[in-house]
Amino acid sequence: VEAISLGGRSLRVSAKSFVVAAGAIESARILLEIDQSTGERMFPRSARIGHYLSDHLSCAIAEVHPEDRNQAARLFGPIFSKGRMRSFRFIESSNEPLVPRHFAHCIFDIQNTGFRLVKDILFALQSRSLKDLRLLNVIDGISGLSRLAYNRFIKSSLYIPAHTPAKLQLDIEQTPDTGNRVHLGEKADRWGRPVAVVHWRVNEIDYKNIQLLSQRLLLKWPGHSLGFPRLLPIDMGDTQTKPHDAYHPVGTCRMGSDNEAVVDLGLRVRGTQNLYVLSTGLL
């Protein structure tokens, strides 16, 4: 492998094996660059490098009844254990083969003056001016931070102000789609490398799975008589239910034993003897 700097200096590295470990999108970009530089003779033509780009999809499926918001925070608010913040996830016990993996959890729209103060200070540091910080906001912010600290270290829980709006959110894995992919663009970045172009969408199967699982989870939700907060389903046409990605890209260098797989079950890139990939692109 030869690396060349912008100044023209080069570095050659010889090794028995090489590992590409640069994340799902960048790992695919590197393999595509290698293939391009060799006239597309390095890897099998059937290998779908960059294809099947996938992510987790998240969307709110129900609102917690306004009268039950404090109950939801008490039951399902994040807690701290052994130095880590932990949150509750609701997972179906049945595992049907054609249903994508998924879970639900409560999210809270926390408005805390401590969070705002930290953000204001960071903005002020970036602009190198503390003139925009107001004394009243600083006082309120310190009060908010003290509440956060008290709950964190005394109660081992995240401070959630009373009557904080809460929603039940569904997180679901996308259905593999070869149209979701990464490929090399015609433009080059400042290092002279072709940019990575990302094509990603939520397809109709994803929407159908979200609707199916939302209905199923809400039907299984325990009633108010069993001590659970009441839920108000959100219409699937509502803007709140628009699925968004969770920035967990996978699939671009898929591992497998079939012809479309990019790496084999030993993580070796098909068509090579000493090139491996170790990134989320394998999943």
PDB file of C-alpha atoms in Angstrom:
ATOM      1  CA  VAL A   1       0.000   0.000   0.000  1.00  0.00           C
ATOM      2  CA  GLU A   2       1.259   3.453  -0.885  1.00  0.00           C
ATOM      3  CA  ALA A   3       0.032   6.590   0.876  1.00  0.00           C
ATOM      4  CA  ILE A   4       0.700   9.973  -0.732  1.00  0.00           C
ATOM      5  CA  SER A   5       0.369  13.289   1.123  1.00  0.00           C
ATOM      6  CA  LEU A   6      -0.871  16.566  -0.354  1.00  0.00           C
ATOM      7  CA  GLY A   7       2.746  17.701  -0.398  1.00  0.00           C
ATOM      8  CA  GLY A   8       3.702  14.771  -2.597  1.00  0.00           C
ATOM      9  CA  ARG A   9       5.562  12.727   0.004  1.00  0.00           C
ATOM     10  CA  SER A  10       4.846   8.996  -0.136  1.00  0.00           C
ATOM     11  CA  LEU A  11       4.952   6.103   2.281  1.00  0.00           C
ATOM     12  CA  ARG A  12       4.988   2.453   1.237  1.00  0.00           C
ATOM     13  CA  VAL A  13       3.839  -0.269   3.596  1.00  0.00           C
ATOM     14  CA  SER A  14       4.294  -4.000   3.006  1.00  0.00           C
ATOM     15  CA  ALA A  15       2.477  -6.537   5.164  1.00  0.00           C
ATOM     16  CA  LYS A  16       1.172 -10.092   5.079  1.00  0.00           C
ATOM     17  CA  SER A  17      -2.390  -8.827   5.427  1.00  0.00           C
ATOM     18  CA  PHE A  18      -4.350  -5.563   5.437  1.00  0.00           C
ATOM     19  CA  VAL A  19      -7.542  -4.659   7.314  1.00  0.00           C
ATOM     20  CA  VAL A  20     -10.006  -1.973   6.240  1.00  0.00           C
ATOM     21  CA  ALA A  21     -11.675  -0.705   9.424  1.00  0.00           C
ATOM     22  CA  ALA A  22     -13.275   2.625   8.578  1.00  0.00           C
ATOM     23  CA  GLY A  23     -17.025   2.347   9.201  1.00  0.00           C
ATOM     24  CA  ALA A  24     -19.769   1.229   6.830  1.00  0.00           C
ATOM     25  CA  ILE A  25     -19.689   4.092   4.330  1.00  0.00           C
ATOM     26  CA  GLU A  26     -15.940   4.753   4.266  1.00  0.00           C
ATOM     27  CA  SER A  27     -15.006   1.050   4.141  1.00  0.00           C
ATOM     28  CA  ALA A  28     -17.179   0.646   1.041  1.00  0.00           C
ATOM     29  CA  ARG A  29     -15.617   3.764  -0.461  1.00  0.00           C
ATOM     30  CA  ILE A  30     -12.105   2.363   0.034  1.00  0.00           C
ATOM     31  CA  LEU A  31     -12.994  -0.971  -1.586  1.00  0.00           C
ATOM     32  CA  LEU A  32     -14.642   0.818  -4.498  1.00  0.00           C
ATOM     33  CA  GLU A  33     -11.511   2.953  -4.942  1.00  0.00           C
ATOM     34  CA  ILE A  34      -9.317  -0.160  -4.990  1.00  0.00           C
ATOM     35  CA  ASP A  35     -11.603  -1.759  -7.550  1.00  0.00           C
ATOM     36  CA  GLN A  36     -11.632   1.395  -9.694  1.00  0.00           C
ATOM     37  CA  SER A  37      -7.839   1.716  -9.601  1.00  0.00           C
ATOM     38  CA  THR A  38      -7.423  -1.848 -10.895  1.00  0.00           C
ATOM     39  CA  GLY A  39      -9.903  -1.496 -13.760  1.00  0.00           C
ATOM     40  CA  GLU A  40     -12.541  -3.399 -11.758  1.00  0.00           C
ATOM     41  CA  ARG A  41     -10.486  -6.585 -11.879  1.00  0.00           C
ATOM     42  CA  MET A  42      -9.797  -6.969  -8.146  1.00  0.00           C
ATOM     43  CA  PHE A  43     -13.115  -8.313  -6.830  1.00  0.00           C
ATOM     44  CA  PRO A  44     -15.792 -10.682  -8.204  1.00  0.00           C
ATOM     45  CA  ARG A  45     -18.365  -8.895 -10.367  1.00  0.00           C
ATOM     46  CA  SER A  46     -21.172 -10.436  -8.312  1.00  0.00           C
ATOM     47  CA  ALA A  47     -19.957  -8.840  -5.036  1.00  0.00           C
ATOM     48  CA  ARG A  48     -22.359  -6.010  -4.154  1.00  0.00           C
ATOM     49  CA  ILE A  49     -19.850  -3.545  -2.710  1.00  0.00           C
ATOM     50  CA  GLY A  50     -21.647  -0.511  -1.308  1.00  0.00           C
ATOM     51  CA  HIS A  51     -25.120  -1.995  -1.758  1.00  0.00           C
ATOM     52  CA  TYR A  52     -27.718  -2.824   0.916  1.00  0.00           C
ATOM     53  CA  LEU A  53     -26.951   0.324   2.944  1.00  0.00           C
ATOM     54  CA  SER A  54     -29.295   0.039   5.906  1.00  0.00           C
ATOM     55  CA  ASP A  55     -30.037   1.722   9.232  1.00  0.00           C
ATOM     56  CA  HIS A  56     -32.312   1.648  12.240  1.00  0.00           C
ATOM     57  CA  LEU A  57     -35.544   3.583  11.733  1.00  0.00           C
ATOM     58  CA  SER A  58     -37.097   5.470  14.643  1.00  0.00           C
ATOM     59  CA  CYS A  59     -40.555   7.014  14.926  1.00  0.00           C
ATOM     60  CA  ALA A  60     -43.013   7.931  17.672  1.00  0.00           C
ATOM     61  CA  ILE A  61     -46.096   5.698  17.687  1.00  0.00           C
ATOM     62  CA  ALA A  62     -47.992   6.992  20.746  1.00  0.00           C
ATOM     63  CA  GLU A  63     -48.063   9.864  23.223  1.00  0.00           C
ATOM     64  CA  VAL A  64     -48.278   9.286  26.954  1.00  0.00           C
ATOM     65  CA  HIS A  65     -51.566  10.643  28.331  1.00  0.00           C
ATOM     66  CA  PRO A  66     -50.898  14.095  29.881  1.00  0.00           C
ATOM     67  CA  GLU A  67     -52.214  12.913  33.262  1.00  0.00           C
ATOM     68  CA  ASP A  68     -49.782   9.942  33.243  1.00  0.00           C
ATOM     69  CA  ARG A  69     -46.545  11.730  32.274  1.00  0.00           C
ATOM     70  CA  ASN A  70     -45.118  11.703  35.807  1.00  0.00           C
ATOM     71  CA  GLN A  71     -45.953   8.012  36.126  1.00  0.00           C
ATOM     72  CA  ALA A  72     -44.118   7.269  32.864  1.00  0.00           C
ATOM     73  CA  ALA A  73     -41.057   9.200  34.057  1.00  0.00           C
ATOM     74  CA  ARG A  74     -41.059   7.323  37.356  1.00  0.00           C
ATOM     75  CA  LEU A  75     -41.391   3.907  35.711  1.00  0.00           C
ATOM     76  CA  PHE A  76     -39.382   4.298  32.521  1.00  0.00           C
ATOM     77  CA  GLY A  77     -37.057   7.267  33.001  1.00  0.00           C
ATOM     78  CA  PRO A  78     -33.340   6.503  32.496  1.00  0.00           C
ATOM     79  CA  ILE A  79     -31.430   5.339  35.583  1.00  0.00           C
ATOM     80  CA  PHE A  80     -27.739   5.171  36.408  1.00  0.00           C
ATOM     81  CA  SER A  81     -26.127   1.874  37.348  1.00  0.00           C
ATOM     82  CA  LYS A  82     -22.409   1.127  37.725  1.00  0.00           C
ATOM     83  CA  GLY A  83     -21.489   4.406  36.070  1.00  0.00           C
ATOM     84  CA  ARG A  84     -23.741   3.949  33.038  1.00  0.00           C
ATOM     85  CA  MET A  85     -27.082   5.420  32.085  1.00  0.00           C
ATOM     86  CA  ARG A  86     -29.614   2.715  31.310  1.00  0.00           C
ATOM     87  CA  SER A  87     -33.087   2.960  29.791  1.00  0.00           C
ATOM     88  CA  PHE A  88     -35.991   0.517  29.476  1.00  0.00           C
ATOM     89  CA  ARG A  89     -36.745  -1.285  26.229  1.00  0.00           C
ATOM     90  CA  PHE A  90     -39.889  -3.211  25.435  1.00  0.00           C
ATOM     91  CA  ILE A  91     -39.141  -6.288  23.321  1.00  0.00           C
ATOM     92  CA  GLU A  92     -41.629  -8.834  21.993  1.00  0.00           C
ATOM     93  CA  SER A  93     -40.886 -12.349  23.203  1.00  0.00           C
ATOM     94  CA  SER A  94     -41.885 -13.951  19.869  1.00  0.00           C
ATOM     95  CA  ASN A  95     -39.308 -13.842  17.091  1.00  0.00           C
ATOM     96  CA  GLU A  96     -40.991 -14.360  13.718  1.00  0.00           C
ATOM     97  CA  PRO A  97     -38.526 -14.976  10.857  1.00  0.00           C
ATOM     98  CA  LEU A  98     -39.994 -12.393   8.451  1.00  0.00           C
ATOM     99  CA  VAL A  99     -40.454  -9.625  11.027  1.00  0.00           C
ATOM    100  CA  PRO A 100     -37.445  -7.287  11.358  1.00  0.00           C
ATOM    101  CA  ARG A 101     -35.865  -6.898  14.762  1.00  0.00           C
ATOM    102  CA  HIS A 102     -37.369  -4.040  16.752  1.00  0.00           C
ATOM    103  CA  PHE A 103     -38.012  -2.619  20.201  1.00  0.00           C
ATOM    104  CA  ALA A 104     -39.959   0.230  21.778  1.00  0.00           C
ATOM    105  CA  HIS A 105     -38.965   2.686  24.487  1.00  0.00           C
ATOM    106  CA  CYS A 106     -40.200   5.867  26.143  1.00  0.00           C
ATOM    107  CA  ILE A 107     -38.568   9.150  25.139  1.00  0.00           C
ATOM    108  CA  PHE A 108     -38.953  12.340  27.147  1.00  0.00           C
ATOM    109  CA  ASP A 109     -38.948  15.913  25.831  1.00  0.00           C
ATOM    110  CA  ILE A 110     -36.769  17.208  28.666  1.00  0.00           C
ATOM    111  CA  GLN A 111     -36.539  20.986  28.893  1.00  0.00           C
ATOM    112  CA  ASN A 112     -33.912  21.793  31.507  1.00  0.00           C
ATOM    113  CA  THR A 113     -32.260  25.179  32.065  1.00  0.00           C
ATOM    114  CA  GLY A 114     -29.013  23.385  32.882  1.00  0.00           C
ATOM    115  CA  PHE A 115     -28.869  21.882  29.388  1.00  0.00           C
ATOM    116  CA  ARG A 116     -29.554  25.298  27.877  1.00  0.00           C
ATOM    117  CA  LEU A 117     -26.818  26.937  29.989  1.00  0.00           C
ATOM    118  CA  VAL A 118     -24.221  24.393  28.837  1.00  0.00           C
ATOM    119  CA  LYS A 119     -25.247  24.971  25.216  1.00  0.00           C
ATOM    120  CA  ASP A 120     -25.101  28.767  25.646  1.00  0.00           C
ATOM    121  CA  ILE A 121     -21.626  28.544  27.184  1.00  0.00           C
ATOM    122  CA  LEU A 122     -20.386  26.357  24.320  1.00  0.00           C
ATOM    123  CA  PHE A 123     -21.756  28.837  21.768  1.00  0.00           C
ATOM    124  CA  ALA A 124     -20.132  31.696  23.676  1.00  0.00           C
ATOM    125  CA  LEU A 125     -16.777  29.904  23.727  1.00  0.00           C
ATOM    126  CA  GLN A 126     -17.018  29.243  20.005  1.00  0.00           C
ATOM    127  CA  SER A 127     -17.742  32.908  19.309  1.00  0.00           C
ATOM    128  CA  ARG A 128     -15.111  33.930  21.894  1.00  0.00           C
ATOM    129  CA  SER A 129     -17.554  36.239  23.607  1.00  0.00           C
ATOM    130  CA  LEU A 130     -19.384  35.881  26.897  1.00  0.00           C
ATOM    131  CA  LYS A 131     -21.397  39.068  26.390  1.00  0.00           C
ATOM    132  CA  ASP A 132     -24.532  37.194  25.310  1.00  0.00           C
ATOM    133  CA  LEU A 133     -24.742  35.273  28.599  1.00  0.00           C
ATOM    134  CA  ARG A 134     -27.384  36.877  30.818  1.00  0.00           C
ATOM    135  CA  LEU A 135     -27.124  36.710  34.594  1.00  0.00           C
ATOM    136  CA  LEU A 136     -30.723  35.487  34.997  1.00  0.00           C
ATOM    137  CA  ASN A 137     -30.132  32.656  32.508  1.00  0.00           C
ATOM    138  CA  VAL A 138     -26.925  31.693  34.303  1.00  0.00           C
ATOM    139  CA  ILE A 139     -28.745  31.563  37.654  1.00  0.00           C
ATOM    140  CA  ASP A 140     -31.575  29.449  36.201  1.00  0.00           C
ATOM    141  CA  GLY A 141     -29.002  27.233  34.471  1.00  0.00           C
ATOM    142  CA  ILE A 142     -27.061  26.594  37.663  1.00  0.00           C
ATOM    143  CA  SER A 143     -30.331  25.661  39.347  1.00  0.00           C
ATOM    144  CA  GLY A 144     -31.085  23.207  36.519  1.00  0.00           C
ATOM    145  CA  LEU A 145     -27.602  21.692  36.723  1.00  0.00           C
ATOM    146  CA  SER A 146     -27.968  21.234  40.471  1.00  0.00           C
ATOM    147  CA  ARG A 147     -31.199  19.271  39.940  1.00  0.00           C
ATOM    148  CA  LEU A 148     -29.475  17.097  37.347  1.00  0.00           C
ATOM    149  CA  ALA A 149     -26.558  16.473  39.714  1.00  0.00           C
ATOM    150  CA  TYR A 150     -28.822  15.727  42.700  1.00  0.00           C
ATOM    151  CA  ASN A 151     -30.827  13.137  40.776  1.00  0.00           C
ATOM    152  CA  ARG A 152     -27.701  11.662  39.187  1.00  0.00           C
ATOM    153  CA  PHE A 153     -25.676  11.158  42.365  1.00  0.00           C
ATOM    154  CA  ILE A 154     -28.372  10.869  45.052  1.00  0.00           C
ATOM    155  CA  LYS A 155     -31.287   9.192  43.265  1.00  0.00           C
ATOM    156  CA  SER A 156     -29.248   7.501  40.481  1.00  0.00           C
ATOM    157  CA  SER A 157     -31.742   8.670  37.862  1.00  0.00           C
ATOM    158  CA  LEU A 158     -31.963  11.273  35.133  1.00  0.00           C
ATOM    159  CA  TYR A 159     -33.823  14.376  36.279  1.00  0.00           C
ATOM    160  CA  ILE A 160     -37.090  14.681  34.365  1.00  0.00           C
ATOM    161  CA  PRO A 161     -39.144  17.780  35.310  1.00  0.00           C
ATOM    162  CA  ALA A 162     -42.764  17.222  36.327  1.00  0.00           C
ATOM    163  CA  HIS A 163     -45.289  16.901  33.493  1.00  0.00           C
ATOM    164  CA  THR A 164     -42.580  16.437  30.835  1.00  0.00           C
ATOM    165  CA  PRO A 165     -44.204  15.259  27.557  1.00  0.00           C
ATOM    166  CA  ALA A 166     -43.356  11.637  26.741  1.00  0.00           C
ATOM    167  CA  LYS A 167     -43.835   9.349  23.749  1.00  0.00           C
ATOM    168  CA  LEU A 168     -43.497   5.664  22.989  1.00  0.00           C
ATOM    169  CA  GLN A 169     -40.948   5.310  20.189  1.00  0.00           C
ATOM    170  CA  LEU A 170     -40.487   2.331  17.878  1.00  0.00           C
ATOM    171  CA  ASP A 171     -37.014   1.431  16.618  1.00  0.00           C
ATOM    172  CA  ILE A 172     -36.895  -1.063  13.754  1.00  0.00           C
ATOM    173  CA  GLU A 173     -34.279  -2.474  11.402  1.00  0.00           C
ATOM    174  CA  GLN A 174     -34.706  -1.685   7.721  1.00  0.00           C
ATOM    175  CA  THR A 175     -35.495  -4.327   5.133  1.00  0.00           C
ATOM    176  CA  PRO A 176     -32.393  -4.929   2.944  1.00  0.00           C
ATOM    177  CA  ASP A 177     -32.720  -2.929  -0.292  1.00  0.00           C
ATOM    178  CA  THR A 178     -30.059  -3.084  -3.019  1.00  0.00           C
ATOM    179  CA  GLY A 179     -31.135   0.391  -4.166  1.00  0.00           C
ATOM    180  CA  ASN A 180     -29.818   1.832  -0.915  1.00  0.00           C
ATOM    181  CA  ARG A 181     -26.136   2.120  -1.654  1.00  0.00           C
ATOM    182  CA  VAL A 182     -22.848   3.993  -1.655  1.00  0.00           C
ATOM    183  CA  HIS A 183     -20.959   4.646  -4.898  1.00  0.00           C
ATOM    184  CA  LEU A 184     -18.097   6.846  -6.081  1.00  0.00           C
ATOM    185  CA  GLY A 185     -19.005  10.265  -7.428  1.00  0.00           C
ATOM    186  CA  GLU A 186     -17.377  12.214 -10.237  1.00  0.00           C
ATOM    187  CA  LYS A 187     -16.169  14.978  -7.917  1.00  0.00           C
ATOM    188  CA  ALA A 188     -13.031  14.663  -5.788  1.00  0.00           C
ATOM    189  CA  ASP A 189     -12.469  15.763  -2.196  1.00  0.00           C
ATOM    190  CA  ARG A 190      -9.534  17.928  -1.095  1.00  0.00           C
ATOM    191  CA  TRP A 191      -7.298  14.853  -0.976  1.00  0.00           C
ATOM    192  CA  GLY A 192      -8.034  14.039  -4.599  1.00  0.00           C
ATOM    193  CA  ARG A 193     -10.184  11.036  -3.735  1.00  0.00           C
ATOM    194  CA  PRO A 194     -13.618  10.509  -5.345  1.00  0.00           C
ATOM    195  CA  VAL A 195     -16.375  11.518  -2.974  1.00  0.00           C
ATOM    196  CA  ALA A 196     -18.800   8.933  -1.622  1.00  0.00           C
ATOM    197  CA  VAL A 197     -22.337   9.401  -2.939  1.00  0.00           C
ATOM    198  CA  VAL A 198     -25.079   8.008  -0.681  1.00  0.00           C
ATOM    199  CA  HIS A 199     -28.478   6.849  -1.965  1.00  0.00           C
ATOM    200  CA  TRP A 200     -30.803   6.027   0.953  1.00  0.00           C
ATOM    201  CA  ARG A 201     -34.557   5.850   1.322  1.00  0.00           C
ATOM    202  CA  VAL A 202     -37.321   4.326   3.431  1.00  0.00           C
ATOM    203  CA  ASN A 203     -39.267   1.973   1.169  1.00  0.00           C
ATOM    204  CA  GLU A 204     -42.892   0.810   1.251  1.00  0.00           C
ATOM    205  CA  ILE A 205     -42.014  -2.454   3.017  1.00  0.00           C
ATOM    206  CA  ASP A 206     -40.428  -0.448   5.853  1.00  0.00           C
ATOM    207  CA  TYR A 207     -43.591   1.660   6.206  1.00  0.00           C
ATOM    208  CA  LYS A 208     -45.787  -1.447   6.264  1.00  0.00           C
ATOM    209  CA  ASN A 209     -43.582  -3.077   8.924  1.00  0.00           C
ATOM    210  CA  ILE A 210     -43.727   0.068  11.055  1.00  0.00           C
ATOM    211  CA  GLN A 211     -47.519   0.179  10.817  1.00  0.00           C
ATOM    212  CA  LEU A 212     -47.891  -3.540  11.576  1.00  0.00           C
ATOM    213  CA  LEU A 213     -45.556  -3.509  14.575  1.00  0.00           C
ATOM    214  CA  SER A 214     -46.983  -0.246  15.935  1.00  0.00           C
ATOM    215  CA  GLN A 215     -50.484  -1.714  15.989  1.00  0.00           C
ATOM    216  CA  ARG A 216     -49.247  -4.942  17.519  1.00  0.00           C
ATOM    217  CA  LEU A 217     -47.226  -3.264  20.275  1.00  0.00           C
ATOM    218  CA  LEU A 218     -50.067  -0.933  21.205  1.00  0.00           C
ATOM    219  CA  LEU A 219     -52.525  -3.859  21.373  1.00  0.00           C
ATOM    220  CA  LYS A 220     -50.161  -5.668  23.767  1.00  0.00           C
ATOM    221  CA  TRP A 221     -49.603  -2.608  25.979  1.00  0.00           C
ATOM    222  CA  PRO A 222     -50.818  -3.366  29.558  1.00  0.00           C
ATOM    223  CA  GLY A 223     -53.829  -1.350  30.679  1.00  0.00           C
ATOM    224  CA  HIS A 224     -53.933   1.526  33.138  1.00  0.00           C
ATOM    225  CA  SER A 225     -55.426  -0.838  35.719  1.00  0.00           C
ATOM    226  CA  LEU A 226     -52.120  -2.769  35.712  1.00  0.00           C
ATOM    227  CA  GLY A 227     -50.113   0.306  36.633  1.00  0.00           C
ATOM    228  CA  PHE A 228     -48.958   1.342  33.175  1.00  0.00           C
ATOM    229  CA  PRO A 229     -49.433   4.858  31.770  1.00  0.00           C
ATOM    230  CA  ARG A 230     -52.162   5.324  29.199  1.00  0.00           C
ATOM    231  CA  LEU A 231     -51.088   5.793  25.586  1.00  0.00           C
ATOM    232  CA  LEU A 232     -52.671   7.910  22.869  1.00  0.00           C
ATOM    233  CA  PRO A 233     -51.807   6.406  19.449  1.00  0.00           C
ATOM    234  CA  ILE A 234     -50.333   8.810  16.914  1.00  0.00           C
ATOM    235  CA  ASP A 235     -51.818   8.681  13.427  1.00  0.00           C
ATOM    236  CA  MET A 236     -49.365   7.201  10.916  1.00  0.00           C
ATOM    237  CA  GLY A 237     -49.902  10.233   8.685  1.00  0.00           C
ATOM    238  CA  ASP A 238     -48.748  12.596  11.438  1.00  0.00           C
ATOM    239  CA  THR A 239     -45.391  14.341  10.964  1.00  0.00           C
ATOM    240  CA  GLN A 240     -44.279  12.881  14.314  1.00  0.00           C
ATOM    241  CA  THR A 241     -44.404   9.371  12.839  1.00  0.00           C
ATOM    242  CA  LYS A 242     -42.091  10.174   9.935  1.00  0.00           C
ATOM    243  CA  PRO A 243     -39.269   7.613  10.314  1.00  0.00           C
ATOM    244  CA  HIS A 244     -35.756   8.978  10.677  1.00  0.00           C
ATOM    245  CA  ASP A 245     -32.398   7.224  10.599  1.00  0.00           C
ATOM    246  CA  ALA A 246     -30.386   6.636  13.754  1.00  0.00           C
ATOM    247  CA  TYR A 247     -26.945   7.129  12.136  1.00  0.00           C
ATOM    248  CA  HIS A 248     -26.115   3.423  12.501  1.00  0.00           C
ATOM    249  CA  PRO A 249     -25.252   2.540   8.874  1.00  0.00           C
ATOM    250  CA  VAL A 250     -24.637  -1.123   8.048  1.00  0.00           C
ATOM    251  CA  GLY A 251     -24.730  -3.511   5.086  1.00  0.00           C
ATOM    252  CA  THR A 252     -22.322  -1.988   2.555  1.00  0.00           C
ATOM    253  CA  CYS A 253     -19.683  -4.756   2.842  1.00  0.00           C
ATOM    254  CA  ARG A 254     -22.005  -7.604   3.692  1.00  0.00           C
ATOM    255  CA  MET A 255     -20.603 -10.822   5.110  1.00  0.00           C
ATOM    256  CA  GLY A 256     -21.904 -14.133   3.764  1.00  0.00           C
ATOM    257  CA  SER A 257     -21.336 -17.279   1.707  1.00  0.00           C
ATOM    258  CA  ASP A 258     -23.462 -16.272  -1.306  1.00  0.00           C
ATOM    259  CA  ASN A 259     -22.300 -14.660  -4.549  1.00  0.00           C
ATOM    260  CA  GLU A 260     -23.412 -11.153  -3.562  1.00  0.00           C
ATOM    261  CA  ALA A 261     -21.434 -11.154  -0.298  1.00  0.00           C
ATOM    262  CA  VAL A 262     -18.425  -8.804  -0.172  1.00  0.00           C
ATOM    263  CA  VAL A 263     -16.527 -10.679   2.553  1.00  0.00           C
ATOM    264  CA  ASP A 264     -16.592 -14.370   3.460  1.00  0.00           C
ATOM    265  CA  LEU A 265     -17.338 -15.820   6.882  1.00  0.00           C
ATOM    266  CA  GLY A 266     -13.720 -15.173   7.906  1.00  0.00           C
ATOM    267  CA  LEU A 267     -14.050 -11.435   7.103  1.00  0.00           C
ATOM    268  CA  ARG A 268     -11.742 -11.771   4.045  1.00  0.00           C
ATOM    269  CA  VAL A 269     -12.731  -9.781   0.970  1.00  0.00           C
ATOM    270  CA  ARG A 270     -13.779 -12.249  -1.714  1.00  0.00           C
ATOM    271  CA  GLY A 271     -11.309 -12.433  -4.585  1.00  0.00           C
ATOM    272  CA  THR A 272      -8.298 -11.631  -2.378  1.00  0.00           C
ATOM    273  CA  GLN A 273      -6.006 -13.600  -0.094  1.00  0.00           C
ATOM    274  CA  ASN A 274      -4.872 -10.972   2.400  1.00  0.00           C
ATOM    275  CA  LEU A 275      -7.457  -8.152   2.467  1.00  0.00           C
ATOM    276  CA  TYR A 276     -10.018  -8.035   5.290  1.00  0.00           C
ATOM    277  CA  VAL A 277     -12.825  -5.718   6.372  1.00  0.00           C
ATOM    278  CA  LEU A 278     -13.778  -5.129   9.981  1.00  0.00           C
ATOM    279  CA  SER A 279     -16.560  -2.536  10.264  1.00  0.00           C
ATOM    280  CA  THR A 280     -20.316  -2.194  10.736  1.00  0.00           C
ATOM    281  CA  GLY A 281     -20.606  -2.599   6.959  1.00  0.00           C
ATOM    282  CA  LEU A 282     -20.369  -6.376   7.514  1.00  0.00           C
ATOM    283  CA  LEU A 283     -23.744  -6.554   9.275  1.00  0.00           C
TER     284      LEU A 283
END
